[in-house]
Structure formats: C-alpha cells, structure tokens
Coordinates of C-alpha atoms and ligand atoms in Angstrom, one line a residue:
Chain A
M807 CA 46.9 104.5 147.6
S808 CA 50.3 103.6 148.2
T809 CA 51.2 101.5 145.2
V810 CA 50.2 104.5 143.1
R811 CA 52.5 106.8 144.9
N812 CA 55.2 104.0 144.7
S813 CA 54.9 103.9 141.1
I814 CA 55.4 107.4 140.6
S815 CA 58.1 107.8 142.9
N816 CA 59.4 104.6 140.8
S817 CA 59.3 106.1 137.4
V818 CA 60.6 109.4 138.9
A819 CA 63.4 107.5 140.0
S820 CA 63.9 105.1 136.9
H821 CA 63.5 108.6 134.7
A822 CA 66.1 110.1 136.6
V823 CA 68.7 107.6 136.1
L824 CA 68.1 107.4 132.5
L825 CA 68.1 110.9 131.9
L826 CA 71.7 111.0 133.8
Y827 CA 72.7 108.3 131.3
T828 CA 71.7 110.0 128.5
F829 CA 73.3 113.0 129.8
I830 CA 76.7 111.8 130.4
A831 CA 76.5 109.3 126.9
L832 CA 75.4 112.4 124.9
F833 CA 77.8 115.1 126.5
P834 CA 80.7 114.0 124.4
V835 CA 78.8 114.1 121.2
V836 CA 76.7 117.3 121.7
L837 CA 80.3 118.8 122.5
I838 CA 82.1 117.9 119.4
V839 CA 79.0 118.8 117.2
I840 CA 78.7 122.6 118.6
N841 CA 82.8 123.0 118.9
S842 CA 82.5 122.0 115.0
F843 CA 80.5 125.1 114.2
K844 CA 83.1 127.7 116.4
T845 CA 86.2 129.2 115.7
R846 CA 89.3 128.4 117.0
K847 CA 89.9 130.7 119.3
A848 CA 85.8 129.9 121.1
I849 CA 86.6 126.3 120.9
F850 CA 89.7 127.2 123.7
R851 CA 87.9 129.9 125.1
S852 CA 84.4 128.7 126.1
P853 CA 84.1 125.1 125.2
L854 CA 81.2 124.6 126.8
S855 CA 78.6 127.4 124.7
P856 CA 76.9 126.9 122.0
P857 CA 78.2 129.0 118.6
N858 CA 76.7 132.2 118.6
E859 CA 76.6 135.1 116.0
E860 CA 80.4 136.0 117.0
T861 CA 81.9 132.5 117.3
F862 CA 80.4 130.7 114.5
S863 CA 82.5 129.8 111.6
T864 CA 82.2 126.4 109.6
V865 CA 86.0 126.9 109.0
G866 CA 86.7 123.3 109.8
Y867 CA 84.1 121.9 107.2
E868 CA 85.7 124.2 104.8
T869 CA 89.1 122.6 105.5
V870 CA 88.0 118.8 105.6
M871 CA 86.5 119.5 102.4
K872 CA 89.6 121.0 101.3
Q873 CA 92.2 118.7 102.5
G874 CA 92.3 115.2 100.8
D875 CA 89.1 113.5 99.2
F876 CA 86.7 113.2 102.4
I877 CA 84.0 111.9 100.5
L878 CA 86.0 108.9 98.8
Y879 CA 86.7 108.6 102.7
F880 CA 83.3 107.9 103.8
Q881 CA 82.5 106.1 100.7
N882 CA 85.4 103.2 101.9
S883 CA 84.1 103.6 105.1
L884 CA 80.8 102.8 104.3
I885 CA 81.3 100.1 102.1
V886 CA 84.2 98.3 104.2
T887 CA 81.1 98.6 107.5
V888 CA 78.0 97.4 105.2
V889 CA 80.1 94.2 103.3
S890 CA 81.5 93.3 106.5
I891 CA 78.3 93.5 108.2
F892 CA 76.6 91.6 105.7
F893 CA 79.3 89.0 105.5
V894 CA 79.1 88.5 109.0
L895 CA 75.6 88.1 109.4
L896 CA 75.2 85.7 106.7
F897 CA 78.2 83.4 107.8
G898 CA 77.2 84.3 111.2
A899 CA 73.6 82.9 110.9
M900 CA 74.8 80.1 108.8
A901 CA 77.3 78.6 111.3
A902 CA 74.7 79.2 114.2
F903 CA 71.8 77.4 112.3
A904 CA 74.4 74.1 111.8
L905 CA 75.2 74.5 115.0
S906 CA 72.1 74.7 116.5
E907 CA 70.1 72.3 114.1
Y908 CA 72.4 69.6 113.2
R909 CA 73.5 67.0 115.5
F910 CA 76.9 65.7 114.7
K911 CA 80.4 65.0 116.2
G912 CA 82.3 67.6 117.7
N913 CA 79.5 70.4 117.4
T914 CA 80.0 71.4 121.2
L915 CA 83.9 71.8 120.0
M916 CA 83.3 73.4 117.0
G917 CA 81.0 75.9 118.6
L918 CA 83.6 76.5 121.1
Y919 CA 86.1 77.1 118.8
L920 CA 84.3 79.5 116.6
A921 CA 83.4 81.5 120.0
L922 CA 87.1 81.4 121.3
G923 CA 87.4 84.5 119.3
I924 CA 85.3 86.7 121.5
M925 CA 87.8 86.6 123.9
I926 CA 90.9 86.9 121.7
P927 CA 91.7 90.1 120.2
I928 CA 92.4 89.6 116.6
R929 CA 94.9 92.5 116.5
L930 CA 97.3 90.3 118.1
G931 CA 97.4 88.3 115.0
T932 CA 98.0 91.8 113.2
V933 CA 101.7 90.7 112.0
S934 CA 100.6 87.3 110.5
I935 CA 97.5 88.7 109.0
L936 CA 99.7 91.6 107.1
Q937 CA 102.3 89.0 106.0
L938 CA 99.1 87.0 104.7
M939 CA 97.7 90.4 102.7
V940 CA 100.8 91.3 101.4
A941 CA 101.3 87.2 100.0
T942 CA 98.2 87.3 98.8
G943 CA 98.5 91.2 97.2
L944 CA 95.8 92.5 98.9
V945 CA 97.5 95.3 100.7
N946 CA 95.5 99.0 100.5
T947 CA 92.5 97.3 99.4
L948 CA 89.0 97.6 101.0
T949 CA 88.9 93.5 100.5
A950 CA 91.5 92.9 102.8
L951 CA 89.5 95.2 105.5
I952 CA 86.6 93.6 104.8
L953 CA 88.1 90.2 105.4
V954 CA 89.6 91.2 108.6
Y955 CA 86.4 92.6 109.8
T956 CA 84.6 89.7 109.2
A957 CA 86.6 87.6 110.8
Q958 CA 86.9 90.3 114.0
G959 CA 82.7 89.8 113.8
L960 CA 82.3 86.5 113.5
P961 CA 82.9 85.1 116.8
L962 CA 80.2 86.8 118.7
A963 CA 77.7 86.5 116.1
I964 CA 77.8 83.2 116.3
F965 CA 77.7 82.8 119.7
I966 CA 74.6 85.3 120.0
L967 CA 73.0 84.0 117.3
S968 CA 73.0 80.4 117.5
E969 CA 71.7 81.2 121.3
F970 CA 68.7 82.6 119.5
M971 CA 68.3 79.8 117.0
H972 CA 68.1 77.2 119.6
Q973 CA 64.9 78.8 120.9
V974 CA 63.4 78.8 117.3
S975 CA 61.0 75.9 117.8
K976 CA 62.1 72.5 116.6
D977 CA 58.4 71.8 115.4
L978 CA 58.4 74.9 112.8
K979 CA 61.4 73.5 111.1
D980 CA 60.2 70.1 111.2
A981 CA 56.9 71.1 109.4
G982 CA 58.6 73.5 106.9
R983 CA 60.7 69.8 106.0
I984 CA 57.9 68.1 105.8
D985 CA 56.1 70.6 103.5
G986 CA 58.8 69.8 101.3
L987 CA 61.4 72.9 102.2
S988 CA 64.8 72.8 101.7
E989 CA 67.3 73.4 104.4
Y990 CA 68.2 76.5 103.0
R991 CA 64.4 77.8 102.7
I992 CA 63.6 76.9 106.3
F993 CA 66.9 79.0 107.3
Y994 CA 66.1 81.9 104.9
R995 CA 62.4 81.7 104.9
L996 CA 61.5 80.4 108.6
V997 CA 64.9 81.1 111.0
M998 CA 66.0 84.0 109.8
P999 CA 62.8 86.1 110.1
L1000 CA 62.3 84.8 113.7
V1001 CA 65.9 85.7 114.7
R1002 CA 65.7 89.5 112.9
P1003 CA 66.0 91.5 116.8
A1004 CA 69.2 89.3 117.5
L1005 CA 70.7 90.0 113.4
A1006 CA 70.1 93.6 114.2
T1007 CA 71.9 93.3 117.8
V1008 CA 74.7 91.6 116.2
A1009 CA 74.8 94.3 113.5
I1010 CA 75.0 97.2 115.8
F1011 CA 77.7 95.4 118.1
T1012 CA 79.6 94.1 114.9
M1013 CA 79.4 98.0 112.8
I1014 CA 80.5 100.4 115.5
P1015 CA 84.0 98.8 116.3
I1016 CA 84.6 98.6 112.3
W1017 CA 83.8 102.1 111.6
N1018 CA 86.0 103.5 114.7
D1019 CA 88.8 101.3 113.8
L1020 CA 92.3 103.3 113.3
W1021 CA 94.6 100.2 113.7
F1022 CA 93.8 97.9 110.5
P1023 CA 93.1 100.9 108.0
L1024 CA 96.4 102.1 108.8
I1025 CA 98.1 99.0 108.6
L1026 CA 96.3 97.2 105.6
A1027 CA 95.6 100.2 103.7
P1028 CA 96.8 103.1 104.4
A1029 CA 96.8 104.2 100.8
E1030 CA 95.1 107.4 99.8
A1031 CA 92.3 105.9 97.6
T1032 CA 91.4 103.3 100.3
K1033 CA 91.6 105.7 103.4
T1034 CA 88.7 105.1 106.1
V1035 CA 87.0 108.2 107.4
T1036 CA 89.2 107.6 110.8
L1037 CA 92.0 107.3 109.3
G1038 CA 91.4 110.1 107.1
S1039 CA 90.9 112.8 109.8
Q1040 CA 93.9 112.0 111.4
V1041 CA 96.1 114.5 109.0
F1042 CA 94.5 116.8 111.4
I1043 CA 96.0 115.9 114.2
G1044 CA 99.8 116.7 114.2
Q1045 CA 102.5 115.8 116.8
F1046 CA 102.8 119.3 117.4
V1047 CA 99.6 121.5 116.0
T1048 CA 96.4 119.6 115.5
D1049 CA 93.6 121.5 113.7
W1050 CA 91.1 121.0 116.3
N1051 CA 88.7 122.6 114.0
A1052 CA 88.9 120.4 111.2
V1053 CA 89.0 117.5 113.7
L1054 CA 86.0 118.0 115.3
A1055 CA 84.0 119.0 111.6
A1056 CA 85.6 115.6 110.4
L1057 CA 84.1 113.4 113.6
S1058 CA 81.1 115.6 113.6
M1059 CA 80.6 114.1 109.6
A1060 CA 81.4 110.7 110.5
I1061 CA 78.9 110.2 113.2
V1062 CA 76.0 110.9 110.7
P1063 CA 76.5 107.6 108.5
V1064 CA 76.7 105.6 111.6
L1065 CA 73.6 106.7 113.3
L1066 CA 71.6 106.5 110.0
L1067 CA 72.8 102.4 110.1
Y1068 CA 72.0 102.2 113.8
I1069 CA 68.6 103.8 113.0
I1070 CA 67.6 101.2 109.8
F1071 CA 69.1 98.4 112.2
S1072 CA 67.1 99.5 115.7
R1073 CA 63.7 99.8 113.4
Q1074 CA 64.5 95.8 112.7
L1075 CA 64.8 95.6 116.4
I1076 CA 61.5 96.9 117.2
S1077 CA 59.7 95.6 114.3
G1078 CA 60.9 92.4 115.0
L1079 CA 60.2 92.3 119.0
T1080 CA 56.4 93.5 117.9
A1081 CA 55.9 91.1 114.8
G1082 CA 55.5 88.4 118.3
A1083 CA 56.3 84.9 117.4
V1084 CA 53.8 82.2 117.6
K1085 CA 53.5 79.4 120.2
Chain B
M226 CA 46.5 53.8 99.8
G227 CA 48.0 54.7 103.0
S228 CA 49.1 51.0 104.8
L229 CA 52.1 51.3 107.1
T230 CA 54.5 48.8 108.3
L231 CA 57.3 49.0 110.6
Q232 CA 59.9 46.4 110.8
D233 CA 61.8 45.8 114.1
I234 CA 62.6 50.0 114.4
Q235 CA 65.1 50.8 116.8
K236 CA 66.5 54.1 118.1
S237 CA 68.5 55.2 120.5
F238 CA 70.4 59.0 121.2
G239 CA 74.2 57.9 122.0
K240 CA 73.6 55.9 125.1
T241 CA 69.8 55.9 125.3
D242 CA 68.1 53.3 123.7
V243 CA 64.6 54.6 123.1
L244 CA 62.9 52.0 120.6
N245 CA 63.8 48.5 121.0
G246 CA 62.5 46.9 118.2
I247 CA 58.8 47.7 117.0
D248 CA 56.9 45.7 114.7
L249 CA 53.5 47.0 113.5
S250 CA 51.6 47.3 110.5
V251 CA 48.7 49.8 110.3
S252 CA 46.2 48.7 107.3
D253 CA 44.9 51.4 105.0
G254 CA 42.1 53.9 106.3
E255 CA 43.1 53.0 110.0
F256 CA 43.0 55.0 112.9
L257 CA 45.7 53.9 115.2
V258 CA 46.5 55.6 118.6
F259 CA 49.7 55.5 120.4
V260 CA 49.3 56.2 124.0
G261 CA 52.3 55.1 126.7
P262 CA 53.3 57.4 129.8
S263 CA 55.8 60.2 128.9
G264 CA 59.2 59.8 127.6
C265 CA 58.5 56.5 126.2
G266 CA 59.0 57.2 122.8
K267 CA 55.7 57.9 121.0
S268 CA 56.8 61.5 119.3
T269 CA 60.0 59.4 118.3
L270 CA 58.1 56.5 117.2
L271 CA 56.4 59.1 115.0
R272 CA 59.0 61.1 113.6
I273 CA 60.4 58.0 112.4
V274 CA 57.4 57.3 110.5
A275 CA 57.4 61.0 109.4
G276 CA 61.4 60.8 108.2
L277 CA 62.3 63.5 110.5
E278 CA 64.4 61.1 112.6
N279 CA 66.6 58.0 111.2
P280 CA 66.0 54.7 112.9
S281 CA 68.9 53.2 114.2
A282 CA 67.8 50.2 112.8
G283 CA 64.8 48.7 111.3
Q284 CA 62.7 49.5 108.5
V285 CA 59.7 51.8 107.6
L286 CA 57.6 50.6 104.5
I287 CA 54.5 52.9 103.5
D288 CA 52.3 51.4 101.1
D289 CA 54.7 48.3 100.5
K290 CA 57.6 50.6 99.5
N291 CA 60.7 51.0 101.8
V292 CA 61.3 54.8 102.5
T293 CA 63.5 54.5 105.5
T294 CA 65.8 57.2 103.3
V295 CA 63.1 58.9 101.9
P296 CA 62.9 62.3 102.6
P297 CA 59.6 63.3 105.1
A298 CA 58.1 65.6 101.9
K299 CA 58.5 62.5 99.5
R300 CA 56.5 60.4 102.1
G301 CA 52.8 61.2 101.0
I302 CA 52.1 61.8 104.2
A303 CA 51.3 64.8 106.8
M304 CA 52.2 65.8 110.2
V305 CA 49.9 68.2 113.2
F306 CA 52.0 69.3 116.4
Q307 CA 51.2 70.0 119.5
T308 CA 52.8 73.2 119.2
Y309 CA 50.8 74.1 115.9
A310 CA 54.0 74.8 114.2
L311 CA 52.6 77.1 112.0
Y312 CA 54.6 80.0 109.9
P313 CA 54.3 83.0 111.7
H314 CA 55.0 85.4 108.7
L315 CA 52.8 83.8 106.4
S316 CA 48.7 84.3 106.2
V317 CA 46.4 81.4 107.2
Q318 CA 46.2 80.8 103.1
D319 CA 49.5 81.0 102.7
N320 CA 50.3 78.6 105.1
M321 CA 48.2 76.1 103.8
S322 CA 49.2 76.7 100.1
L323 CA 53.4 76.4 100.7
A324 CA 53.7 72.7 100.3
L325 CA 51.6 72.8 97.1
Q326 CA 53.6 75.5 96.0
Q327 CA 56.9 73.9 96.6
N328 CA 55.6 70.6 94.7
N329 CA 55.0 73.2 92.0
E330 CA 50.9 72.5 91.7
S331 CA 49.3 75.0 89.5
K332 CA 47.7 77.9 91.0
Q333 CA 44.1 76.5 90.3
L334 CA 44.5 73.2 91.9
I335 CA 46.1 75.0 95.2
Q336 CA 43.1 77.8 95.2
Q337 CA 40.7 74.2 94.7
R338 CA 42.3 72.3 97.9
V339 CA 42.8 75.5 99.9
E340 CA 38.8 76.4 99.6
K341 CA 37.8 72.4 99.8
A342 CA 39.9 72.2 103.4
S343 CA 38.9 75.5 104.5
D344 CA 35.0 74.7 103.8
L345 CA 35.6 71.6 106.0
L346 CA 37.3 73.5 108.6
S347 CA 35.4 76.4 108.3
L348 CA 38.4 78.3 108.1
D349 CA 37.0 80.9 104.9
T350 CA 36.8 83.7 107.2
L351 CA 40.1 83.4 108.5
L352 CA 42.2 82.9 105.2
K353 CA 43.9 86.1 105.3
R354 CA 45.0 86.6 109.1
R355 CA 48.3 85.5 110.2
P356 CA 48.3 83.2 113.1
A357 CA 49.4 85.6 115.7
E358 CA 45.6 86.8 115.1
L359 CA 44.0 83.6 115.6
S360 CA 43.0 81.8 119.1
G361 CA 44.4 78.5 120.0
G362 CA 41.9 76.3 118.4
Q363 CA 41.7 78.6 115.0
R364 CA 45.3 77.9 115.0
Q365 CA 44.8 73.8 115.3
R366 CA 42.1 73.9 113.0
V367 CA 44.6 75.6 110.5
A368 CA 47.5 73.2 111.3
I369 CA 45.0 70.6 110.5
G370 CA 43.9 72.3 107.4
R371 CA 47.8 72.6 106.3
A372 CA 47.8 68.8 106.7
I373 CA 44.6 68.1 104.8
V374 CA 45.6 70.4 101.4
R375 CA 48.0 67.5 100.9
E376 CA 45.6 65.2 100.9
P377 CA 48.2 62.8 102.0
S378 CA 47.6 59.1 102.4
L379 CA 49.0 59.2 106.3
F380 CA 48.4 61.3 108.3
L381 CA 50.3 61.8 111.9
F382 CA 49.1 63.7 114.6
D383 CA 51.4 64.6 117.7
E384 CA 49.2 65.3 120.9
P385 CA 47.2 67.8 118.6
L386 CA 44.6 68.6 121.2
S387 CA 46.2 69.1 124.2
N388 CA 47.3 72.5 124.2
L389 CA 43.6 73.1 124.1
D390 CA 41.1 73.9 127.0
A391 CA 38.7 71.0 127.8
A392 CA 35.6 72.2 125.8
L393 CA 37.6 72.6 122.8
R394 CA 39.1 69.8 123.0
V395 CA 35.8 67.6 123.0
Q396 CA 34.3 70.2 120.0
T397 CA 38.1 69.4 117.9
R398 CA 38.4 65.7 118.9
L399 CA 34.8 65.1 117.5
E400 CA 36.2 67.0 114.4
I401 CA 39.0 64.9 114.0
A402 CA 36.8 62.0 113.8
R403 CA 34.5 63.5 111.3
L404 CA 37.6 64.5 109.6
H405 CA 38.9 60.6 109.4
N406 CA 35.7 59.5 108.0
E407 CA 35.0 62.0 105.6
L408 CA 38.6 61.6 104.1
S409 CA 39.3 57.9 104.6
A410 CA 42.7 58.4 105.3
T411 CA 45.2 56.6 107.3
M412 CA 45.7 58.1 110.5
I413 CA 48.1 57.9 113.4
Y414 CA 47.8 59.5 116.3
V415 CA 49.6 60.1 119.6
T416 CA 48.0 60.9 123.0
H417 CA 48.5 61.2 126.6
D418 CA 44.6 61.1 127.1
Q419 CA 42.9 57.9 127.7
V420 CA 39.4 59.4 126.6
E421 CA 41.0 60.8 122.9
A422 CA 42.1 57.3 122.5
M423 CA 39.3 55.3 123.6
T424 CA 36.8 57.5 121.4
L425 CA 39.1 57.7 118.5
A426 CA 41.2 54.6 117.8
D427 CA 40.2 52.0 115.8
R428 CA 43.2 50.0 117.4
I429 CA 45.5 51.2 120.3
V430 CA 49.1 50.6 120.1
V431 CA 50.4 50.9 124.3
L432 CA 54.0 51.7 124.6
N433 CA 56.4 51.4 127.2
N434 CA 60.1 51.3 127.4
G435 CA 60.2 51.5 124.0
L436 CA 58.3 48.1 123.2
I437 CA 55.0 47.5 122.4
Q438 CA 53.3 45.8 125.5
Q439 CA 49.9 45.1 123.4
V440 CA 48.3 46.1 119.9
G441 CA 44.1 46.2 120.2
T442 CA 40.6 47.4 119.8
P443 CA 39.8 50.1 122.4
M444 CA 37.4 47.1 124.1
E445 CA 40.3 44.3 123.6
L446 CA 43.0 46.7 125.9
Y447 CA 40.0 47.0 128.5
N448 CA 38.3 43.7 128.9
N449 CA 41.6 41.7 127.7
P450 CA 45.1 43.6 128.6
V451 CA 48.0 41.3 128.4
N452 CA 50.0 42.4 131.1
L453 CA 49.8 44.6 134.3
F454 CA 51.0 47.6 132.3
V455 CA 48.3 47.4 129.8
A456 CA 45.5 46.6 132.8
G457 CA 47.1 49.7 134.7
F458 CA 47.3 52.3 131.5
I459 CA 43.7 51.5 130.4
G460 CA 40.7 52.6 132.6
T461 CA 40.0 55.7 134.8
P462 CA 40.4 55.1 137.7
K463 CA 43.2 52.6 137.4
M464 CA 42.5 49.2 137.8
N465 CA 42.8 47.8 141.5
F466 CA 45.7 45.0 141.8
I467 CA 45.4 42.9 144.8
P468 CA 47.9 40.3 146.1
G469 CA 46.8 36.9 144.9
D470 CA 47.2 34.9 148.4
K471 CA 45.1 37.6 150.2
L472 CA 42.1 36.6 148.1
G473 CA 43.3 32.3 148.6
L474 CA 44.9 31.7 145.3
P475 CA 48.4 31.6 146.5
N476 CA 49.6 30.9 142.9
V477 CA 48.4 33.9 141.3
Q478 CA 50.8 36.9 142.2
T479 CA 48.4 39.6 141.3
I480 CA 44.8 40.2 140.9
G481 CA 43.2 42.4 138.9
V482 CA 39.7 44.4 139.4
R483 CA 38.4 47.2 137.6
P484 CA 36.8 49.7 140.1
E485 CA 33.4 49.5 138.0
H486 CA 33.6 45.5 138.6
I487 CA 33.4 45.9 142.4
S488 CA 30.3 46.8 144.7
L489 CA 29.5 47.7 147.8
V490 CA 27.4 44.9 150.0
E491 CA 26.4 44.3 153.8
S492 CA 28.3 41.2 154.2
D493 CA 29.7 38.0 152.3
G494 CA 32.3 40.0 150.2
E495 CA 35.4 38.5 148.9
L496 CA 37.2 42.0 150.9
Q497 CA 36.3 43.9 154.2
G498 CA 37.2 47.0 154.8
T499 CA 36.3 50.8 155.6
V500 CA 35.3 53.7 153.5
T501 CA 38.3 56.4 153.8
H502 CA 37.2 58.9 150.9
V503 CA 34.2 59.5 148.6
E504 CA 34.2 61.5 145.4
H505 CA 31.2 62.6 143.9
L506 CA 31.5 63.3 140.4
G507 CA 27.5 63.4 139.4
A508 CA 27.2 60.9 136.8
D509 CA 29.2 57.9 139.0
T510 CA 30.4 58.0 142.5
N511 CA 34.3 56.6 143.6
I512 CA 34.7 55.1 146.9
Y513 CA 38.0 54.6 148.2
V514 CA 38.0 51.7 150.8
S515 CA 41.4 50.5 153.0
C516 CA 41.6 46.8 153.6
E517 CA 43.8 45.6 155.9
G518 CA 47.5 45.2 154.9
L519 CA 46.6 46.5 151.1
E520 CA 46.6 49.6 148.9
P521 CA 43.2 51.5 149.1
V522 CA 40.8 49.7 146.9
V523 CA 39.0 52.0 144.7
V524 CA 35.2 51.3 143.7
R525 CA 33.2 52.7 141.0
V526 CA 29.3 53.1 141.5
F527 CA 27.2 54.7 138.5
G528 CA 25.0 57.5 139.7
E529 CA 24.9 58.8 142.9
F530 CA 25.5 57.0 145.7
H531 CA 26.0 57.8 149.8
V532 CA 28.0 56.3 152.1
D533 CA 30.0 57.7 155.4
Q534 CA 33.4 57.6 155.8
G535 CA 34.9 55.4 158.3
A536 CA 31.6 53.2 157.3
S537 CA 32.6 49.6 157.2
A538 CA 32.2 47.5 154.3
A539 CA 32.3 44.5 152.4
L540 CA 33.4 44.4 148.6
R541 CA 31.9 42.2 146.0
F542 CA 33.8 41.3 142.7
Q543 CA 31.4 41.1 139.5
E544 CA 31.6 37.6 138.4
N545 CA 34.8 36.4 136.5
S546 CA 35.6 40.1 136.4
A547 CA 38.9 39.3 138.2
L548 CA 42.1 39.2 135.6
Q549 CA 44.9 36.9 137.2
F550 CA 48.8 38.0 136.7
D551 CA 51.7 35.6 137.1
A552 CA 55.1 37.2 139.2
T553 CA 56.5 38.3 135.6
G554 CA 53.0 40.5 135.2
M555 CA 51.4 38.4 132.3
R556 CA 47.9 37.6 132.3
I557 CA 47.3 33.9 133.2
Ligands
ATP1372 N1 66.7 64.7 120.0 C1 67.3 63.9 121.4 N2 68.1 63.7 122.0 C2 68.3 62.9 123.1 N3 67.6 62.5 124.0 C3 66.2 62.0 123.3 C4 65.8 63.3 121.7 N4 64.4 63.1 121.7 C5 64.2 62.0 122.2 N5 64.4 62.0 123.2 C6 64.5 61.0 124.6 O1 64.0 59.8 124.1 C7 63.2 59.8 124.8 C8 61.6 59.9 124.1 O2 61.3 60.7 123.9 P1 59.8 61.1 123.4 O3 59.9 62.4 122.5 O4 59.9 59.8 121.9 O5 58.6 60.4 124.4 P2 57.0 60.4 124.2 O6 56.7 59.6 124.4 O7 56.5 61.5 123.2 O8 56.9 61.7 125.3 P3 55.8 63.0 125.9 O9 55.0 62.0 126.2 O10 56.0 63.3 127.1 O11 55.9 63.7 124.3 C9 63.1 60.6 126.0 O12 63.6 59.9 127.2 C10 63.9 61.7 125.6 O13 64.9 62.1 126.2
MG1373 MG1 55.6 63.2 122.8

C-alpha cells in the first residue's frame, strides 16, 4: 500500500515541478504571441490578457509584411541555419569518427584542440573574421555566415559525437570491415544510424544560437539581400520609438520555422532511442 | 584451401607487449582452439589473423600467400564475434547477404547462398526479422550464417558461445562441430571454456604471457603437458601439485597428479590426511583432503561416494600417473 501511495505522491510532485517549469518556459513565448495580435494600446494597457473583439488587430503583421522583404529574410535565415547544421553534423561526425576509431599519434591532443572552442567564444575573433571575410570578398554573402556558424558549432558537436561513437560496438565495425565495407560505408551505414539521437541533439543545440544570432549578421552580412530574420526585425526597434506591434509579430513568425525544425529533429531523437541498439 | 601459417608474430600496444613471437601452422580443414587465461592475447592473435590488427613484427600466411598487409575482406576469412555484431538496421537476410553484395556477386548466387546457409542453421523463418527481434541463440546462429554465406576457407570464432546460457551453449557447440564436418573448412576458435576446447578441437593451442605454451591434441595436452602451466590449465578440477620432497623425491621440484588418478584407501597411501570438504556432483564426487604442510589435495571419485568430513584418509596415486616437473616448471 505505502508504495502505491508513494508513487502517486511522487508522480504528483514531479508533474507539479514539470508543469511549473513548462509554465515558466512558455510564458514569454505565449505573451509574445498573444500581444502580437493586439492593438498597440491594448498591449500596454493589459499585456497579460488575450486579444478580444475590441483589441484584436493584425496591424503588426501588416507592417512586417509591408516593411522590407520578410519572406527573403526568412529564406536567408533558413538557408544559413540548415546549411550550417548540415556541415556541423557532417564534419563533426567525421572528426568524431576519426578521433574515436583510429589510434594515431596526438589523438588526445587533437581531441582537446578541437574541443577548445567550447570554452572560447568565437565572438572574440570577430575582428579577424571580418578582416578575413573582407580579404576573401565574402562580406554580405550567406556563405560568410555559414562558414562562421559551422566553425562555431563544430567543437561541441565533435565533443558530444565522439563520446557517442566510442560506445558503438567495436565488433560491429570490425564485422563491417570483414564484410568488405569501406571506412566511409562503415561511417555512413553502420555508425551514423546508431548515433542518430546524438546527431539530433547536436542539431538542436546548434540550431538555436544560429537562428537567434544578431551579432554576425549585423557585422558580416547587413546588406538587404542577406539580412536574416533577427536582423530584419531590428528595423522596428528604434532608439526613441519602437513599433511593438511589428516587433512582436516578427518574433512570433520567427518562432515557427525553428519550431518545425525542432519537431523534425526530436522525432529523430525519439525514433533513434526506440529503435534500440543490439547488444 | 585454408591453411594458415604464423611466423614470429609479435604485437605491442604502446609499451605493453601482448604477443612475443608466435609460430604456428594450421593445416587445411583443421579445427584449432586457442585457450589461455584472460588477457593472454588470444583475441589479439585472432584479430591479427583476420587483419583487423597489424602485427608489430612477423608474417601471416594463408594458403602459403603472405597476407600480412592484405585487408580483412580480401583474406578469404569470416569471423564470428562474441557480441554477435549483427547490423541492427538490416534484416537477417540482408545481414547475411551484405558481404556478397559488397563483392558484387549476382543476385542469384546471393539468394542461393543465403538459402543454403539458412537451411543449414534453420533460419528460414527468421529471414525477414531485425536482429533486435531475435533471441541470443538465434542471433548467434545468424552471425554464424553470415560467416557461412561467404564460403571462406578459414573461419575465425572469438568466444562465440560465452554470451549464451548453458543449455544453448551445448546445443550451439554441437552445431559448430556439425558445421565443421559438413563444410570441411579450417576453423580457429577462441574460448575460455575447457569443455568447448576439449570437445571441438583437433588441436589445442595453450597461450600464456603472449607465448605458445603447448600445441597438441586434447589428449596429448591432458596426458603429456610440457610444463606446470599447461598441466594446471587443462582439466577440472585442477591437477594437484605437491612438492617433490614430501613424496621422497628431493630432486623433483613438483609432482603433479590429476584428481581422477588418486584414490582413497584405508592405509598404505602416498599421502595421509583428513577429509575437509565433499562436493557431490552426481556423476562424480570431489573430495578435498588436507595433508600436513600441503595445499588441500582434490580427489575425484566417479559415481556417488560417501565419506564423512573429518575422516582420516590415505591417498594412493594410480601407477605412472604422477608427472614430474623441475624447478623451472618444465616436465622431467
Ligand atoms: N587496443 C588495445 N590497446 C591497448 N591494449 C590492448 C588493446 N587490445 C588489447 N590490449 C591488451 O592486450 C592484452 C591481450 O588482450 P586480448 O583481448 O587479446 O586478451 P584475450 O586473451 O582475448 O582475453 P579474454 O580472454 O579476456 O578475451 C590485454 O592485456 C589487453 O589489455
Ligand atoms: Mg578475448
């Protein structure tokens, strides 16, 4: 009896904690979304109430659509994020495979070197990066952003993935070698599917800072044609007046694509976990 | 097809020397078993034969061709791993056909080989399943099937049965013995298990400290061990070792007598002691006798045998059964 009661009170407690956390995490997001559908006055008068007949307005969205080319900004953000994630996963997984699979001189040192970026923020190198981009003529291109974000994401990716790849059974890889699979096939066909949950995790960790970044788009690619959503939204924030309707609308819209990407990756995460490795 | 020669194989991992010069030749169709204590380098030696590990020195010859630098897939070998190592995302059928596909064999031939192997191992009903949907024994059979479809001249097994329970182990052991007869391929088999070694092997290789201690048929090793290590390693319960001077042989360092070669008598034995413990195993009985100044001596009696703890007993050795070893542990 006591164990049953314990488990009930346990689960009530844990659900309470989780609900509280969910509430805290979702509160700002919900606030942004509901206020984006209200008139400017209503936003300030009662920021916490949902829009009603009287206060409902889509003026923010209209401004956003009129001002600048938001579809293009979205496209830029998506391209930069998706391509960067792709390269981070590809190069990260390759480096992690080499580090975990092959014994060579300086293996540990190389691993440490590649992980160093976790502790040193890439923004410290902004000036040299800008000089580099100017010298190579990459300023105001999406390529510049993709290169920087790939570099930014790699250290953590390599660190996480090599831990996971260590755990992939050595016998499995050896069985592949005996069956005549090349090292590339072993990497793609055997190891990558088994570390899929880790890949999804890395993708999510990589995605959010890239999508939200304002710094590098502002410095490396501020031109109209290469603006990202985060940078594009800044036009509504002035030093003296801020068009809150437009800012909130832009932010609400910016949530959607990341949300979609997140859902895709977390599917991978779950199916990877339930596929079950074979011992 | 399927002979193997190892010439002075050495292997070190950094500063640790694992293999210190292994010379061995295995003839075509032979069933050879490597035994030895954990960490003595059995797996390492097998992996060198497979080409998964490079020897630090020495040569591997398969069918008299030097294959030391040939990649594993081109050596005409197949390997079965202790952990099965099946590809988790492929069906049983695809697991078995992958190597042939990789070799660009025709669909027809692949189909034919897979059918033959699945017949041999009764895997027909499992072909469409994923490894995760199989029991341990079935997985190991699939792993063996994957080795068979390649029709290698040399099979390598690294403790293939150690993850199975006792009953399955016996069954799969018989299956491997049958396969060896039917395929008449050379097989090299690593195991911890003495029964597996004794029952399967044409010849057994006893390894210790990265060196071959002795190579011989199971009975040669049992009857004529060359040194103390082999004498103690082969046979359960372990051979009894008794200092020579206790038995009136001062120029012999150690006398070795197998438990089954000692009998309990009323008087007039080589040794005198008291019974400290009795193990009834059904088919035979192990009796531990402590004699003054000695490790307990184990006596193995066939069938049921009743003796009280604390009873005094005389031990008589069967004639010519005592082996003599010198101070370096070698047979005299
Ligand atoms: N990749 C490696 N790096 C360093 N040392 C290794 C490596 N592989 C094996 N060794 C060492 O080599 C020795 C022999 O290992 P091996 O796996 O061949 O032993 P084994 O006889 O197969 O043991 P077991 O019966 O436990 O499987 C061990 O001491 C092990 O620590
Ligand atoms: Mg081993």
